Tab-separated table of C-alpha atoms in Angstrom:
chain	number	residue	atom	x	y	z
A	1	ILE	CA	35.080	-30.987	-22.206
A	2	THR	CA	32.746	-28.128	-21.282
A	3	GLY	CA	33.399	-28.747	-17.574
A	4	ALA	CA	37.160	-28.760	-18.135
A	5	ARG	CA	36.960	-25.437	-20.010
A	6	ARG	CA	34.916	-23.935	-17.210
A	7	ILE	CA	37.419	-25.104	-14.576
A	8	THR	CA	40.294	-23.689	-16.652
A	9	GLU	CA	38.504	-20.374	-16.932
A	10	ILE	CA	37.753	-20.277	-13.185
A	11	VAL	CA	41.407	-20.987	-12.341
A	12	SER	CA	42.448	-18.250	-14.768
A	13	GLN	CA	40.069	-15.824	-13.079
A	14	LEU	CA	41.394	-16.753	-9.643
A	15	ARG	CA	44.896	-15.932	-10.875
A	16	LEU	CA	43.638	-12.528	-12.049
A	17	TYR	CA	42.145	-11.971	-8.600
A	18	ALA	CA	45.363	-12.995	-6.833
A	19	ASN	CA	47.415	-10.723	-9.093
A	20	ALA	CA	45.043	-7.809	-8.463
A	21	ARG	CA	45.438	-8.227	-4.709
A	22	SER	CA	49.250	-8.187	-4.865
A	23	ALA	CA	49.695	-5.650	-7.675
A	24	HIS	CA	47.737	-2.895	-5.925
A	25	PRO	CA	48.051	-3.473	-2.172
A	26	HIS	CA	47.458	0.193	-1.305
A	27	GLY	CA	44.760	1.116	-3.772
A	28	GLY	CA	43.750	1.065	-7.363
A	29	ARG	CA	41.313	2.195	-9.993
A	30	VAL	CA	37.630	1.577	-9.431
A	31	SER	CA	37.178	0.533	-13.078
A	32	GLU	CA	39.751	-2.275	-12.641
A	33	ALA	CA	37.911	-3.598	-9.582
A	34	VAL	CA	34.563	-3.471	-11.398
A	35	GLU	CA	35.940	-5.345	-14.422
A	36	LEU	CA	37.505	-7.988	-12.185
A	37	ALA	CA	34.285	-8.384	-10.172
A	38	GLU	CA	32.249	-8.800	-13.352
A	39	GLN	CA	34.655	-11.451	-14.663
A	40	LEU	CA	34.862	-13.398	-11.408
A	41	SER	CA	31.128	-13.357	-10.722
A	42	ARG	CA	30.111	-14.314	-14.256
A	43	PHE	CA	29.439	-17.949	-13.321
A	44	ALA	CA	27.463	-16.989	-10.215
A	45	ILE	CA	25.114	-14.590	-12.021
A	46	ALA	CA	22.094	-16.048	-13.823
A	47	ASN	CA	21.940	-15.620	-17.602
A	48	GLY	CA	18.882	-13.370	-17.387
A	49	ILE	CA	20.462	-10.961	-14.917
A	50	GLN	CA	22.177	-8.052	-16.654
A	51	VAL	CA	25.088	-6.377	-14.900
A	52	GLN	CA	25.830	-2.884	-16.127
A	53	SER	CA	28.661	-0.669	-14.995
A	54	LYS	CA	28.554	3.092	-15.287
A	55	ILE	CA	31.968	4.109	-14.043
A	56	PRO	CA	33.215	7.487	-15.342
A	57	VAL	CA	36.540	7.261	-17.130
A	58	ASN	CA	38.089	9.952	-14.979
A	59	ILE	CA	37.185	8.255	-11.695
A	60	GLN	CA	39.948	8.485	-9.147
A	61	ARG	CA	41.920	5.713	-7.574
A	62	VAL	CA	40.730	4.684	-4.137
A	63	ALA	CA	42.667	3.766	-1.027
A	64	MET	CA	41.455	0.178	-1.208
A	65	PRO	CA	43.226	-2.677	-2.975
A	66	VAL	CA	41.637	-3.655	-6.297
A	67	GLY	CA	41.261	-7.242	-5.081
A	68	SER	CA	39.444	-6.157	-1.924
A	69	LEU	CA	37.139	-3.771	-3.766
A	70	SER	CA	36.365	-6.466	-6.331
A	71	GLN	CA	35.547	-8.877	-3.476
A	72	VAL	CA	33.116	-6.297	-2.070
A	73	LEU	CA	31.489	-5.902	-5.480
A	74	ILE	CA	31.305	-9.671	-6.088
A	75	ASN	CA	29.447	-10.156	-2.795
A	76	LEU	CA	27.002	-7.366	-3.645
A	77	LEU	CA	26.479	-8.697	-7.193
A	78	VAL	CA	25.804	-12.240	-5.980
A	79	ASN	CA	23.401	-10.989	-3.299
A	80	ALA	CA	21.534	-8.904	-5.875
A	81	ASN	CA	21.363	-11.892	-8.227
A	82	ASP	CA	20.023	-14.155	-5.478
A	83	ALA	CA	17.436	-11.579	-4.368
A	84	ILE	CA	16.105	-11.181	-7.908
A	85	LEU	CA	15.905	-14.952	-8.430
A	86	GLU	CA	14.151	-15.479	-5.070
A	87	THR	CA	11.181	-13.527	-6.454
A	88	GLY	CA	10.719	-16.192	-9.122
A	89	ARG	CA	11.888	-13.861	-11.862
A	90	THR	CA	14.564	-15.055	-14.265
A	91	GLU	CA	15.493	-11.597	-15.525
A	92	GLY	CA	16.728	-8.541	-13.730
A	93	ARG	CA	19.272	-5.783	-13.659
A	94	VAL	CA	22.134	-4.738	-11.408
A	95	VAL	CA	23.918	-1.431	-11.980
A	96	ILE	CA	27.315	-0.474	-10.570
A	97	SER	CA	27.992	3.247	-10.689
A	98	ALA	CA	30.280	5.734	-8.997
A	99	VAL	CA	30.528	9.431	-8.268
A	100	THR	CA	33.526	11.302	-7.022
A	101	SER	CA	34.248	14.411	-5.004
A	102	SER	CA	37.566	16.052	-4.248
A	103	LYS	CA	38.478	13.510	-1.557
A	104	ASN	CA	36.071	10.598	-1.833
A	105	VAL	CA	34.550	8.095	-4.215
A	106	ARG	CA	31.062	6.749	-3.658
A	107	ILE	CA	30.245	3.444	-5.330
A	108	PHE	CA	26.642	2.329	-5.771
A	109	VAL	CA	25.354	-1.173	-6.471
A	110	GLN	CA	21.656	-1.024	-7.264
A	111	ASP	CA	19.357	-3.886	-8.243
A	112	ASP	CA	15.726	-4.257	-9.243
A	113	GLY	CA	15.021	-7.081	-6.802
A	114	PRO	CA	12.496	-7.045	-3.962
A	115	GLY	CA	14.636	-4.979	-1.596
A	116	ILE	CA	15.721	-5.711	1.943
A	117	PRO	CA	12.999	-5.606	4.596
A	118	GLU	CA	13.498	-2.593	6.866
A	119	SER	CA	13.218	-4.904	9.879
A	120	THR	CA	16.576	-6.499	8.962
A	121	TRP	CA	18.547	-3.330	8.194
A	122	ARG	CA	20.246	-3.275	11.595
A	123	THR	CA	21.442	-6.867	11.347
A	124	VAL	CA	22.156	-7.297	7.630
A	125	PHE	CA	25.896	-6.611	8.066
A	126	GLU	CA	26.247	-8.792	11.177
A	127	PRO	CA	28.185	-12.088	10.926
A	128	TYR	CA	26.034	-15.167	10.266
A	129	PHE	CA	22.896	-13.161	9.498
A	130	THR	CA	21.167	-14.436	6.381
A	131	THR	CA	17.733	-14.251	4.841
A	132	LYS	CA	18.486	-17.268	2.677
A	133	GLU	CA	17.168	-20.720	3.386
A	134	PRO	CA	19.490	-23.215	5.115
A	135	GLY	CA	22.264	-24.446	2.854
A	136	LYS	CA	21.995	-21.420	0.527
A	137	GLY	CA	24.047	-18.867	2.419
A	138	THR	CA	26.496	-18.543	5.275
A	139	GLY	CA	25.582	-15.055	6.428
A	140	MET	CA	29.196	-13.961	6.067
A	141	GLY	CA	29.105	-12.083	2.740
A	142	LEU	CA	27.903	-8.669	3.922
A	143	SER	CA	29.886	-8.957	7.146
A	144	ILE	CA	33.053	-9.450	5.079
A	145	VAL	CA	32.015	-6.559	2.832
A	146	ARG	CA	31.640	-4.249	5.834
A	147	THR	CA	34.997	-5.355	7.262
A	148	LEU	CA	36.844	-4.768	3.967
A	149	VAL	CA	35.278	-1.338	3.493
A	150	HIS	CA	36.013	-0.296	7.091
A	151	GLU	CA	39.629	-1.528	6.811
A	152	ALA	CA	40.018	0.843	3.858
A	153	GLY	CA	38.674	3.717	5.968
A	154	GLY	CA	35.297	3.735	4.253
A	155	THR	CA	31.690	3.235	5.209
A	156	ILE	CA	28.889	1.140	3.780
A	157	SER	CA	25.188	1.672	4.030
A	158	LEU	CA	22.039	0.599	2.304
A	159	ARG	CA	18.756	2.135	1.402
A	160	GLN	CA	15.552	1.041	-0.210
A	161	VAL	CA	14.858	2.529	-3.609
A	162	PRO	CA	11.414	3.292	-5.015
A	163	LYS	CA	9.746	0.395	-6.851
A	164	GLY	CA	11.598	-2.235	-4.798
A	165	GLY	CA	15.208	-3.215	-4.981
A	166	SER	CA	17.963	-1.985	-2.776
A	167	GLU	CA	20.959	0.173	-3.157
A	168	GLU	CA	24.026	-0.743	-1.194
A	169	HIS	CA	26.902	1.615	-1.514
A	170	THR	CA	30.300	2.229	-0.134
A	171	SER	CA	31.133	5.806	0.611
A	172	GLU	CA	33.943	7.811	2.070
A	173	LEU	CA	36.581	5.715	0.332
A	174	GLN	CA	39.606	7.990	0.184
A	175	SER	CA	40.857	8.980	-3.251
A	176	ARG	CA	44.480	8.506	-4.206
C-alpha cells in the first residue's frame, strides 16, 4: 500500500510538472518554480537534508518557463544532496535564494557539501562528465541545466564558498 501511495504521488507530481511547462511557456514566477522543484525532488532528497528557500515575495517573473526553471533547480538540488551524502554525512542543508535588479534575477543554490574540485570546474557542465561512480550518474544533469539556462538567455556559473560546499547560480535571466 505504501508503494502504491508513493507511485500515485509521483504521478500527481509529474502532472504538476507537465502543467507548469504548458501553463507558462514564456516565463513565470521564480517562487512557483522553487515550490515545484521542492515537491518533485522530495523523494530524491535524503531525510536528513534540509532544503530551504529564501525567495522574496516581490521577486519578478523570469523569461524562463516554470517547468524549465524547476528542472534546473531539481538537478541542482539532487546534485547537492548527492554531494553531501558522498561525504558520509546524513544531514546537510541546501538553500535556494534569489536577488533581483531592474532587468535580471539571480538565483543561487548553495549547499554545505564538500564543494566541487577546482580541477573539474571547466568540465562540470560538459555532457557525460560526472564525478559519481559508475551506475550512479549519467553526466547529463548539469549539461541539461546549462542548456536550459542558455535557451532562456541566461548564464550559469559556480563558485566555491568558504568552509566547503558550492554555490551554483543562474544569472542574467531576464525579468518579465
